[in-house]
mmCIF file of C-alpha atoms in Angstrom:
data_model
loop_
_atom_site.group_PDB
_atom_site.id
_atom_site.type_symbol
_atom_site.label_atom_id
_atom_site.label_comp_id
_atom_site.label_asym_id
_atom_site.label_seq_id
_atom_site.Cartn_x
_atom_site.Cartn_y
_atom_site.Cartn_z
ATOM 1 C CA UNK A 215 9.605 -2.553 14.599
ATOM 2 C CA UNK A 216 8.732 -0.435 11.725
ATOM 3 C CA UNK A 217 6.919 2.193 14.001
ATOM 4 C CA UNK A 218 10.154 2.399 15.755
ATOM 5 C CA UNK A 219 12.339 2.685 12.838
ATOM 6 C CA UNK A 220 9.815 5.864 11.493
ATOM 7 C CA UNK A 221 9.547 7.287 14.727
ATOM 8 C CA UNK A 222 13.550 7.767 14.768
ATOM 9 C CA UNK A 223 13.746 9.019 11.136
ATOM 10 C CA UNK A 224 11.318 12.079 12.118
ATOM 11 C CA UNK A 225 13.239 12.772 15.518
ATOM 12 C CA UNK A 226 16.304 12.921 13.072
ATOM 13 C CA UNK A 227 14.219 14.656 10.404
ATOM 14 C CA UNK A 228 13.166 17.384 12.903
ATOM 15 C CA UNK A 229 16.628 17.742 14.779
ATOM 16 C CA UNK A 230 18.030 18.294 11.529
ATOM 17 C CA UNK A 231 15.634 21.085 10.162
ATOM 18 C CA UNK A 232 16.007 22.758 13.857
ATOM 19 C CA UNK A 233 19.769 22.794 13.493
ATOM 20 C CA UNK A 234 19.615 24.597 10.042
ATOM 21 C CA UNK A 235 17.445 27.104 10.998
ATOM 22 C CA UNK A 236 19.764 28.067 14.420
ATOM 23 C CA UNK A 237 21.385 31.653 13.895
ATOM 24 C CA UNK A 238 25.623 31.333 13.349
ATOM 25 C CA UNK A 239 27.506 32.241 16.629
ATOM 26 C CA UNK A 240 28.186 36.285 16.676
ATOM 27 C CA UNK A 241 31.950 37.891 16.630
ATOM 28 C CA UNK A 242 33.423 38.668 19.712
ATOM 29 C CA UNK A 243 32.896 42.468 20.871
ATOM 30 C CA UNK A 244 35.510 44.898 20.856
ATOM 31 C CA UNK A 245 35.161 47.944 23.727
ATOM 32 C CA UNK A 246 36.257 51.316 22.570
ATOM 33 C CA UNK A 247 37.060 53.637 25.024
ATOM 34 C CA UNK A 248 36.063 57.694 24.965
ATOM 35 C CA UNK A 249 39.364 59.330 25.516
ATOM 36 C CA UNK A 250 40.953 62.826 25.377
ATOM 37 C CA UNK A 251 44.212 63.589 24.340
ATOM 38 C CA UNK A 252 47.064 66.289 23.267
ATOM 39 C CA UNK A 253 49.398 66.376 20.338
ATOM 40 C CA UNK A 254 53.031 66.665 21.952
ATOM 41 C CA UNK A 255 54.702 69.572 20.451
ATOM 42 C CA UNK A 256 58.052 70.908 21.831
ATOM 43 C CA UNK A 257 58.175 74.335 23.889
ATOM 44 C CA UNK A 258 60.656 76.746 23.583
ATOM 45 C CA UNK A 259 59.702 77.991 26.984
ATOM 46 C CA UNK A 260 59.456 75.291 29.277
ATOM 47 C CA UNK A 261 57.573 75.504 31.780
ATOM 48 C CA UNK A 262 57.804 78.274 33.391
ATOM 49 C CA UNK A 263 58.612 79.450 37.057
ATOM 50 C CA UNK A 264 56.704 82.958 38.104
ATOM 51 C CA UNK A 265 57.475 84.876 41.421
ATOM 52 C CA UNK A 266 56.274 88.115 43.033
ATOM 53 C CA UNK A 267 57.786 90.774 44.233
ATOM 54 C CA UNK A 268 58.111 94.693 44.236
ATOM 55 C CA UNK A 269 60.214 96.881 42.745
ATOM 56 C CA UNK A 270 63.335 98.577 45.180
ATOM 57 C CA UNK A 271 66.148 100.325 44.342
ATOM 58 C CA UNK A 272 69.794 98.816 43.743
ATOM 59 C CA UNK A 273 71.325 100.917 46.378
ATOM 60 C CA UNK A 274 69.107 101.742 49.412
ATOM 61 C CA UNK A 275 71.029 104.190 52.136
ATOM 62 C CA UNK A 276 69.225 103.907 55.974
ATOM 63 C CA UNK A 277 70.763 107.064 56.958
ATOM 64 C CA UNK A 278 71.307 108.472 60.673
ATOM 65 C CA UNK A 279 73.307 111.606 62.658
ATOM 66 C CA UNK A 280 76.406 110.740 63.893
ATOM 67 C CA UNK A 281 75.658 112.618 67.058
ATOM 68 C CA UNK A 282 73.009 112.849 69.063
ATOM 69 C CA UNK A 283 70.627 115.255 69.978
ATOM 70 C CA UNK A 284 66.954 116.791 69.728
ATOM 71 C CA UNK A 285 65.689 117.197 65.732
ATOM 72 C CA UNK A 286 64.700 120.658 65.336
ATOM 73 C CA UNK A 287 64.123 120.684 61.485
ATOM 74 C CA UNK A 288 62.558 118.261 59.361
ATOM 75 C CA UNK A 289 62.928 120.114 55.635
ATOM 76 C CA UNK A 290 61.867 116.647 53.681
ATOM 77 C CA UNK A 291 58.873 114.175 53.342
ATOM 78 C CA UNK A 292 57.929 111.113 52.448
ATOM 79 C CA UNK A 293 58.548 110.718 48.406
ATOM 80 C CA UNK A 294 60.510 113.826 48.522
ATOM 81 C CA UNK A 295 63.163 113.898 45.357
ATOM 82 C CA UNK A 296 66.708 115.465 46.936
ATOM 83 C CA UNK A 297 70.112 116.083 45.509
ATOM 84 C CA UNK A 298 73.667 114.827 47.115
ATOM 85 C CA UNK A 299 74.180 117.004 49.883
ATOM 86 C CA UNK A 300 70.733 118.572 50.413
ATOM 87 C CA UNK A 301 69.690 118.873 54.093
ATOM 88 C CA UNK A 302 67.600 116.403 55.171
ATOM 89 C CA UNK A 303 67.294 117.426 59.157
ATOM 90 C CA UNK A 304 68.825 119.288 61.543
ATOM 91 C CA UNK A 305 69.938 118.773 65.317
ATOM 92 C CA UNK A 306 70.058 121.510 67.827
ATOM 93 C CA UNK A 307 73.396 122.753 67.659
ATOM 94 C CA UNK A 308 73.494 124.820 70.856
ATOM 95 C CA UNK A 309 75.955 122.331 72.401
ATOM 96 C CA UNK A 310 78.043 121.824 69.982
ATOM 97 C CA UNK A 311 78.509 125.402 69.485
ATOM 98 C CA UNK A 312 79.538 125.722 73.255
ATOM 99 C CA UNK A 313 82.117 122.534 72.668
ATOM 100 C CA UNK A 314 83.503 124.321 69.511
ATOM 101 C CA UNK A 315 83.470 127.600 71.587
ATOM 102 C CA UNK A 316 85.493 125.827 74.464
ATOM 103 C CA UNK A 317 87.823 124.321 71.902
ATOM 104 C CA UNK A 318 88.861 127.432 70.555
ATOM 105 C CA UNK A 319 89.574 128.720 74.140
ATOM 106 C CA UNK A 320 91.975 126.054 74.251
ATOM 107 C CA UNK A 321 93.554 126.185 71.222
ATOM 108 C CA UNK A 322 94.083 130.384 72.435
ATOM 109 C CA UNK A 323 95.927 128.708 75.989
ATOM 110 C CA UNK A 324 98.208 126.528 73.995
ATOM 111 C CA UNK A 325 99.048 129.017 71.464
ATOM 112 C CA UNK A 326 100.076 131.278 74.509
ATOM 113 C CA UNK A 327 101.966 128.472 76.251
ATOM 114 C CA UNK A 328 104.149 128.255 73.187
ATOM 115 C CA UNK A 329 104.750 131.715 72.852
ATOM 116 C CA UNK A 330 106.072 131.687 76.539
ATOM 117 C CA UNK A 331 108.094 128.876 75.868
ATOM 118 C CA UNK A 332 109.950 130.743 73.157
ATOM 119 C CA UNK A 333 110.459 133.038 75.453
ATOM 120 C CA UNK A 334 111.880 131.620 77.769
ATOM 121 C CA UNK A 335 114.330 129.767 75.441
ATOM 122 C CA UNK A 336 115.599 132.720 74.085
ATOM 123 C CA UNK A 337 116.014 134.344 77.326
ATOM 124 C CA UNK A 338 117.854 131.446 78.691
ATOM 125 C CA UNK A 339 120.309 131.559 75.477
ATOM 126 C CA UNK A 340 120.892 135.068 76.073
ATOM 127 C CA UNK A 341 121.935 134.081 79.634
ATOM 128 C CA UNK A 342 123.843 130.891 78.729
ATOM 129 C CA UNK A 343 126.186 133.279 76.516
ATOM 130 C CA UNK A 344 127.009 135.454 79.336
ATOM 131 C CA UNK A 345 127.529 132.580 81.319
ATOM 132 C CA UNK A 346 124.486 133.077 83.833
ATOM 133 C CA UNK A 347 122.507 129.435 83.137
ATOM 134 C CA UNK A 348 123.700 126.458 82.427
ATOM 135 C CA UNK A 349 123.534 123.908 79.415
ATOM 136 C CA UNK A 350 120.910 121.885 81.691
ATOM 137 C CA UNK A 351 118.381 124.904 82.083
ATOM 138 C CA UNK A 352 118.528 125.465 78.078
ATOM 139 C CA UNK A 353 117.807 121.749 77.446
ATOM 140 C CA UNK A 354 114.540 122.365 80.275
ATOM 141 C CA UNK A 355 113.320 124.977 78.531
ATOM 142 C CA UNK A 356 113.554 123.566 75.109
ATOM 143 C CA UNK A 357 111.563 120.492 76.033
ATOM 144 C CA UNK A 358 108.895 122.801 77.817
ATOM 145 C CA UNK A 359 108.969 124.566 74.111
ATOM 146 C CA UNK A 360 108.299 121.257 72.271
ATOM 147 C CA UNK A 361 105.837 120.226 74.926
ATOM 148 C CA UNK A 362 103.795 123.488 74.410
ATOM 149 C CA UNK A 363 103.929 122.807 70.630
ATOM 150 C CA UNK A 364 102.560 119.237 71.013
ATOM 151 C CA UNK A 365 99.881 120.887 73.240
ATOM 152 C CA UNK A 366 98.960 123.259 70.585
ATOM 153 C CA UNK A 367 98.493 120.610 67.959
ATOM 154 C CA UNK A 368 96.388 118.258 69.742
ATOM 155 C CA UNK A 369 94.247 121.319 70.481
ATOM 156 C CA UNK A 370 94.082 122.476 67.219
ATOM 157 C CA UNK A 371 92.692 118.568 66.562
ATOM 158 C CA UNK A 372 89.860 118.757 68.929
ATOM 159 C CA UNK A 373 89.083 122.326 67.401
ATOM 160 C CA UNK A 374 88.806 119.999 64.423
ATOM 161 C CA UNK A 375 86.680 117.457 65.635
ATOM 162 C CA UNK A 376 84.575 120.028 67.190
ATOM 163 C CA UNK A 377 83.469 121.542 64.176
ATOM 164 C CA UNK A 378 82.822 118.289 62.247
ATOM 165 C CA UNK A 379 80.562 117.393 65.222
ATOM 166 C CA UNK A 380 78.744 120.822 64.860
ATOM 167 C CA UNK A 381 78.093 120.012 61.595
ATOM 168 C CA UNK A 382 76.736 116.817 61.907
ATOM 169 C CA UNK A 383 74.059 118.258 63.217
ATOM 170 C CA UNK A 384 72.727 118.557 60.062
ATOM 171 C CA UNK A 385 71.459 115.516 58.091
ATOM 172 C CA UNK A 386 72.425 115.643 54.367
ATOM 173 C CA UNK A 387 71.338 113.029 51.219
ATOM 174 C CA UNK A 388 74.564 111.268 50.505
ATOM 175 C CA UNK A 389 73.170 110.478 46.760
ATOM 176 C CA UNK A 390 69.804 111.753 44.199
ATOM 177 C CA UNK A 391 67.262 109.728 45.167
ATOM 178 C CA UNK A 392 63.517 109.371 46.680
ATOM 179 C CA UNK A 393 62.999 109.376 50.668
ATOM 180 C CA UNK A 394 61.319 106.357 50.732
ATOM 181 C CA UNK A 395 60.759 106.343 54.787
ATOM 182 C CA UNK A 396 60.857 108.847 58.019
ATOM 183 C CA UNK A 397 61.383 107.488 60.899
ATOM 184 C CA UNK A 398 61.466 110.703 63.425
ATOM 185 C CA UNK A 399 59.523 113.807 63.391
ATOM 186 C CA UNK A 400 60.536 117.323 64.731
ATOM 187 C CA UNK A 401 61.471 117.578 68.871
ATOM 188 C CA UNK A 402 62.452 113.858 68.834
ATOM 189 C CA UNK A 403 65.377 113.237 70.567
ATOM 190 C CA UNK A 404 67.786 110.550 68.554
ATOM 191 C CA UNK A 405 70.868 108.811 69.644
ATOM 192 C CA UNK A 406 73.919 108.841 67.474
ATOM 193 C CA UNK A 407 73.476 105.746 64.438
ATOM 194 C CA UNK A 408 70.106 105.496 64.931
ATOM 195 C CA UNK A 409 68.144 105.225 61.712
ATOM 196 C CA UNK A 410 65.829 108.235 60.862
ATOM 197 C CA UNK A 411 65.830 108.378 57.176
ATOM 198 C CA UNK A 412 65.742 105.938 54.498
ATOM 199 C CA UNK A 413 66.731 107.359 51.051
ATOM 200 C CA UNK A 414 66.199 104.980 47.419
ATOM 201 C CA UNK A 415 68.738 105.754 45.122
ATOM 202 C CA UNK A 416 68.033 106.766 41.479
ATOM 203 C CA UNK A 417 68.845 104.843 38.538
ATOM 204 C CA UNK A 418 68.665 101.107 38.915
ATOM 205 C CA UNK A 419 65.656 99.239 40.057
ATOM 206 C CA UNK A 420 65.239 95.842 41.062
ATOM 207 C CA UNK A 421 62.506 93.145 41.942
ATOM 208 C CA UNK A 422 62.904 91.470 45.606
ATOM 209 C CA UNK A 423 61.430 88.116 45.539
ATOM 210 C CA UNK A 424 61.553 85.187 47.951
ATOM 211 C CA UNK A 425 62.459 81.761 46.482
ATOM 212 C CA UNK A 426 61.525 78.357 47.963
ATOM 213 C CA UNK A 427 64.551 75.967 48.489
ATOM 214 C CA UNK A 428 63.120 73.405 45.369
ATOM 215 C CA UNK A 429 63.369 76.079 43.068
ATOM 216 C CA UNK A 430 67.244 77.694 43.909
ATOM 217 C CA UNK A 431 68.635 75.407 41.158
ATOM 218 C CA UNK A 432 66.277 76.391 38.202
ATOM 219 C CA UNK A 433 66.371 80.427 39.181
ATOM 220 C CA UNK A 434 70.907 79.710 39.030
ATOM 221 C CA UNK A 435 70.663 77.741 35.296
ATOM 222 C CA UNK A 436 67.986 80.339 33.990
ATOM 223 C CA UNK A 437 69.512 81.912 30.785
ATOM 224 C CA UNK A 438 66.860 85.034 30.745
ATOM 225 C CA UNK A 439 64.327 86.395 33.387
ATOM 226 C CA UNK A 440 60.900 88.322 32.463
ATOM 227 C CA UNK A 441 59.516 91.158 34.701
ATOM 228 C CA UNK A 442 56.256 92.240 34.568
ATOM 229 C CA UNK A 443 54.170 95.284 36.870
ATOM 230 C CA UNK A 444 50.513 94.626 37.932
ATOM 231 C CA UNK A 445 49.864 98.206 36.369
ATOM 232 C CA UNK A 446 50.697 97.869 33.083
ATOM 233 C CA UNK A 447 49.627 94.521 31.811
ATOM 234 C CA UNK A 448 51.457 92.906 28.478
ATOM 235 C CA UNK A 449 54.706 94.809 29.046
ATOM 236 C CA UNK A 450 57.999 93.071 30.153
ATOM 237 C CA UNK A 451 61.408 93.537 31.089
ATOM 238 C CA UNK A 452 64.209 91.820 30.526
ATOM 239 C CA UNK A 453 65.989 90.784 33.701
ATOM 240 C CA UNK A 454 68.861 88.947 35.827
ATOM 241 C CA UNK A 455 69.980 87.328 38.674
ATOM 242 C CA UNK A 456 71.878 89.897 40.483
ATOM 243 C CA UNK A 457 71.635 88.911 44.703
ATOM 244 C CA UNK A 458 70.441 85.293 46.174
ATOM 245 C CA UNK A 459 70.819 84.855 49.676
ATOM 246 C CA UNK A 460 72.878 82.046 50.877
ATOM 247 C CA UNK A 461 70.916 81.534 53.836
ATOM 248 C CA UNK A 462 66.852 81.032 54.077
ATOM 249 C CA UNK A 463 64.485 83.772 56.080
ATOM 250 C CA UNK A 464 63.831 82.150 59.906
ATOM 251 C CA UNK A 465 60.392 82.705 59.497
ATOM 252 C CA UNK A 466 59.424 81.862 55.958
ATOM 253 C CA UNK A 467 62.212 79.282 55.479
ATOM 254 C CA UNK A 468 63.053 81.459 51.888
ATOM 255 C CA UNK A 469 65.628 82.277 50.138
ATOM 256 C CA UNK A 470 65.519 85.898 49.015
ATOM 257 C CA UNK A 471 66.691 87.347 45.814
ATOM 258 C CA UNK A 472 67.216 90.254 43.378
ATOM 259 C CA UNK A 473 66.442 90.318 40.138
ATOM 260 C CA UNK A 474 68.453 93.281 38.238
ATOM 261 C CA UNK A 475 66.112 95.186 35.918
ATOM 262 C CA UNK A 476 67.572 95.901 32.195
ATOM 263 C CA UNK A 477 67.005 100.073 31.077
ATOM 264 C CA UNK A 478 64.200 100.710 33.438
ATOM 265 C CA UNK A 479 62.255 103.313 32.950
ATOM 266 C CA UNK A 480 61.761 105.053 36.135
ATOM 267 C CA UNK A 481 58.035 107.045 34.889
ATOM 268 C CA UNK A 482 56.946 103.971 34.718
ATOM 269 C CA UNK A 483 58.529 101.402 37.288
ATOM 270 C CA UNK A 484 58.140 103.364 40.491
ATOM 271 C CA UNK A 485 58.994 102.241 43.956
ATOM 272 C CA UNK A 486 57.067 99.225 45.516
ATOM 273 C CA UNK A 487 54.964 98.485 42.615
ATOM 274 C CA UNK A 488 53.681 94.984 42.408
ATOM 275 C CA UNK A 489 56.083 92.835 40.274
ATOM 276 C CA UNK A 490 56.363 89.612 39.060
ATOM 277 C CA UNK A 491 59.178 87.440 38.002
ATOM 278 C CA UNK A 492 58.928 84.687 35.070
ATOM 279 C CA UNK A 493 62.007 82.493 34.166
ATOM 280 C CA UNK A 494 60.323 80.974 31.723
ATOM 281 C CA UNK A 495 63.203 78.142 31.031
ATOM 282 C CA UNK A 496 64.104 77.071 34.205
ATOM 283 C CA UNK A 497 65.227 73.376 32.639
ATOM 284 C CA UNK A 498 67.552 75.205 30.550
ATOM 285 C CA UNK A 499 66.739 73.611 27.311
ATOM 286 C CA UNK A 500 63.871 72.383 25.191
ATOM 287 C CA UNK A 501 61.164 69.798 26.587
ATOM 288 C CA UNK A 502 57.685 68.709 25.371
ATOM 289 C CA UNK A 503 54.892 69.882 27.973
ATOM 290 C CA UNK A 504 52.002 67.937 28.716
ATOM 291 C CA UNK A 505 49.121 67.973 31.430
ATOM 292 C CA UNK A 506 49.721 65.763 34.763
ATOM 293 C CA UNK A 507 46.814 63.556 33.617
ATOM 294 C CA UNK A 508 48.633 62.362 30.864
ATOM 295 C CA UNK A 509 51.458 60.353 33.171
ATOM 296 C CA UNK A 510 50.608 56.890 34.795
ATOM 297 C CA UNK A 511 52.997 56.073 37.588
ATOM 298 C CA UNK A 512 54.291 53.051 38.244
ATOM 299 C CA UNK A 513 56.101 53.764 41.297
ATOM 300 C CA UNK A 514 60.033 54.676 39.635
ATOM 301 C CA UNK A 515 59.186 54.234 36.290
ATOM 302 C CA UNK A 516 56.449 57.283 34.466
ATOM 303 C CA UNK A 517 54.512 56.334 30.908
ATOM 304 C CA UNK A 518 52.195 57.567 28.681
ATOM 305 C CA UNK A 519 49.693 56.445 26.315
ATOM 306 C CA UNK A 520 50.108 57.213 22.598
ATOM 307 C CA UNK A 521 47.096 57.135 19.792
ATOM 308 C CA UNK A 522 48.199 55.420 16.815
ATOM 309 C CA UNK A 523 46.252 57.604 14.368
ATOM 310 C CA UNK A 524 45.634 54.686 11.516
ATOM 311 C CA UNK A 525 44.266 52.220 13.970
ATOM 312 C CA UNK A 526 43.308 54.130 16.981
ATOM 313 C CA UNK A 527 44.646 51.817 19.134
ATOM 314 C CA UNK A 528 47.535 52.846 22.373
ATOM 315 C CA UNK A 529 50.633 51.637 23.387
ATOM 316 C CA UNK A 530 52.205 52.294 26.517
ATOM 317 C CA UNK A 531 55.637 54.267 26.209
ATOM 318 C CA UNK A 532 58.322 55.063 29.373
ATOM 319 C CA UNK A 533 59.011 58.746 29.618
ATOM 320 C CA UNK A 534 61.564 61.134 31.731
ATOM 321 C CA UNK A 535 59.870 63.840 33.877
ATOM 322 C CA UNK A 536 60.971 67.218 34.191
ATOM 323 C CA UNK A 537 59.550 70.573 36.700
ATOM 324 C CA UNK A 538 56.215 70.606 37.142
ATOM 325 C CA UNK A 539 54.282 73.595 37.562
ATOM 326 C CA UNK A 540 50.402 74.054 38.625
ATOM 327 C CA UNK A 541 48.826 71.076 35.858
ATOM 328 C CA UNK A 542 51.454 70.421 33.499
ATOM 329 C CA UNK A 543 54.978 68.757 33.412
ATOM 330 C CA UNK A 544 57.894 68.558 31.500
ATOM 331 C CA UNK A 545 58.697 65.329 29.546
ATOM 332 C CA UNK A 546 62.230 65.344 29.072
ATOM 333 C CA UNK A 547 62.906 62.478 27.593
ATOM 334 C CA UNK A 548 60.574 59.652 25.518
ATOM 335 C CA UNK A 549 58.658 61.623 23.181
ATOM 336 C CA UNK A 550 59.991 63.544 19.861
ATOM 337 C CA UNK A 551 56.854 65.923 19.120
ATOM 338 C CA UNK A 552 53.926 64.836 17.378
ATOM 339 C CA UNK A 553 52.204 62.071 18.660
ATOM 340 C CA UNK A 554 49.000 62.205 19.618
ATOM 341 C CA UNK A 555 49.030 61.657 23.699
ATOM 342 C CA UNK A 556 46.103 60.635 25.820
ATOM 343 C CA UNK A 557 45.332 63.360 28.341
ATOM 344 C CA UNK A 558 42.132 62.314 29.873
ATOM 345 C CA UNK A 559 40.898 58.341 31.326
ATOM 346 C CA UNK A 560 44.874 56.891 30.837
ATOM 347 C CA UNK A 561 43.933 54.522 34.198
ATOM 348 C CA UNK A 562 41.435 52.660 31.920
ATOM 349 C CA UNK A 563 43.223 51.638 29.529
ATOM 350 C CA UNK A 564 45.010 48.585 28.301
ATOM 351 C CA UNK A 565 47.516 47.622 25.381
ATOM 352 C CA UNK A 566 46.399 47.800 21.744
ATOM 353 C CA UNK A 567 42.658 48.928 23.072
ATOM 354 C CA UNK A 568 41.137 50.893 20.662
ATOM 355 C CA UNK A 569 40.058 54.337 21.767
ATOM 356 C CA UNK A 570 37.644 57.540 20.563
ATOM 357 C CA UNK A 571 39.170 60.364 20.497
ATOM 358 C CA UNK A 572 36.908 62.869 22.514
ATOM 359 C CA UNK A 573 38.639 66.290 22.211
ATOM 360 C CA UNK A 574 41.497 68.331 22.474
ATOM 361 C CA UNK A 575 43.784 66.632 20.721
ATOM 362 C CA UNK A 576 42.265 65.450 17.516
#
């Protein structure tokens, strides 16, 4: 009985001396999460729509002859500078000359017609007063009178016509400007309207762009346009919405536009240089801009995570989306400017978690 009694005490002995020495349990581990992130900060520019172009003149004349006939002449080139009314090219006039010579033939028969026809009214007065006509054959021959007269004056309107249509034969600029494009070359034989020349006015120039349907809207509401030329880097222009099409291209489902170039300088912006188009507020008002990365989506509803920079910890906060262009987006609505935004691994995250902030935005 007493070797059972010690036996126990040293079982309880040794339990007790094992439980003492046992570590204490360790604290629960906390993960924290490598993470990049932005500082929101408000942009006075938005984001930014860009579109290329070239540069065209305002008013662009696609001239022709109003006759036909063989070209003869060709006194212009391609970039030539010409005046209003310098001759451009010239018909063969040889048929119009005999037309004009014909109509002046004509206007000499009805010139004699009328002559004879006073005549012969004054002859027949002469007899009427001696009582050898009658009051019948005076009235005759004063109608044949006013008939000769009407004769004479349509004549003297084909005469007319004639000579304007001799001198269409000659192509003239109908404003300064550049020829910008030839379309005939000398013994070419052109109907009447058909384009031969195209002449660029001077003074005004103008970007032609081609604008997808999405982006009609934000070109309307943009308060100020930027235009830029490949060739001379760092320069702008100031610019405006002067022409949008109210119908789309058939083949590249476009709209087209013009964009009206303030003071241009015309050394420097010269026909069909490359151009490009920035309407750098296209929301129309101020918006924070962040990277896509930054925005979770949970189907209609769009969040992002913000550092709190005491605890490094993130909450989850809704936000409004505005344009987005290439990789960044507009935030509308959500965030004031200033917090500290997670840009990079926002899909691994959870409330409160505590993060590391591994660049660019800390």
């Amino acid at each position: 009985m007493n070797q059972y009694i010690r036996t126990a005490a040293y079982v309880m002995s040794a339990a007790a001396v094992m439980t003492g020495c046992s570590p204490a349990p360790s604290a629960k581990h906390e993960e924290v999460r490598p993470v990049r992130a932005v500082v929101a900060g408000q942009s006075a520019g938005t984001v930014g729509a860009s579109y290329s172009g070239e540069i065209r003149a305002r008013y662009e004349s696609r001239l022709g002859f109003r006759t036909g006939g063989k070209i003869v002449a060709r006194m212009v080139d391609v970039g030539s500078h010409v005046k209003r009314g310098q001759p451009l090219l010239q018909l063969d006039a040889a048929q119009e000359t005999l037309q004009l010579a014909s109509a002046g033939a004509g206007v000499d028969a009805a010139r004699s017609r009328v002559a004879q026809a006073k005549v012969d009214v004054q002859r027949t007065e002469q007899l009427l007063d001696r009582q050898f006509a009658s009051r019948a054959e005076l009235d005759h021959q004063r109608l044949a009178l006013q008939q000769a007269e009407a004769q004479l004056r349509a004549a003297l309107a084909q005469q007319q016509l004639t000579v304007n249509q001799r001198g269409y034969t000659t192509l003239v600029a109908d404003r300064d400007g550049v020829v910008s494009a030839l379309a005939v070359e000398t013994g070419q034989v052109v109907a009447a309207g058909q384009v031969v020349v195209t002449l660029a006015a001077d003074g005004e120039r103008e970007v032609a762009i081609s604008i997808p349907e999405s982006r009609v809207g934000e070109l309307r509401t943009s308060s100020k346009l930027q235009v830029s030329v490949w060739a001379y880097p760092g320069r702008t222009w100031s610019g405006s919405l002067r022409e949008l099409a109210p119908d789309t291209d058939s083949v590249t489902r476009t709209y087209s536009a013009r964009i009206a170039i303030a003071d241009p300088d015309p050394q420097l912006l010269r026909l069909g240089m490359t151009a490009s188009v920035l309407a750098p507020d296209v929301d129309g008002k101020r918006a924070i801009r962040l990277p896509l990365t930054s925005v979770v989506d949970h189907g209609a509803k769009r969040t992002v995570w913000i550092v709190d920079p005491k605890s490094g910890r993130v909450a989850a906060r809704e936000v409004k989306l505005g344009s987005a262009q290439d990789d960044s987006v507009l935030v509308t609505s959500g965030l004031e400017g200033g917090e500290i935004v997670v840009s990079a691994g926002v899909h691994m995250l959870q409330p409160n978690q505590k993060v590391l902030l591994g660049g660019g935005g800390k």
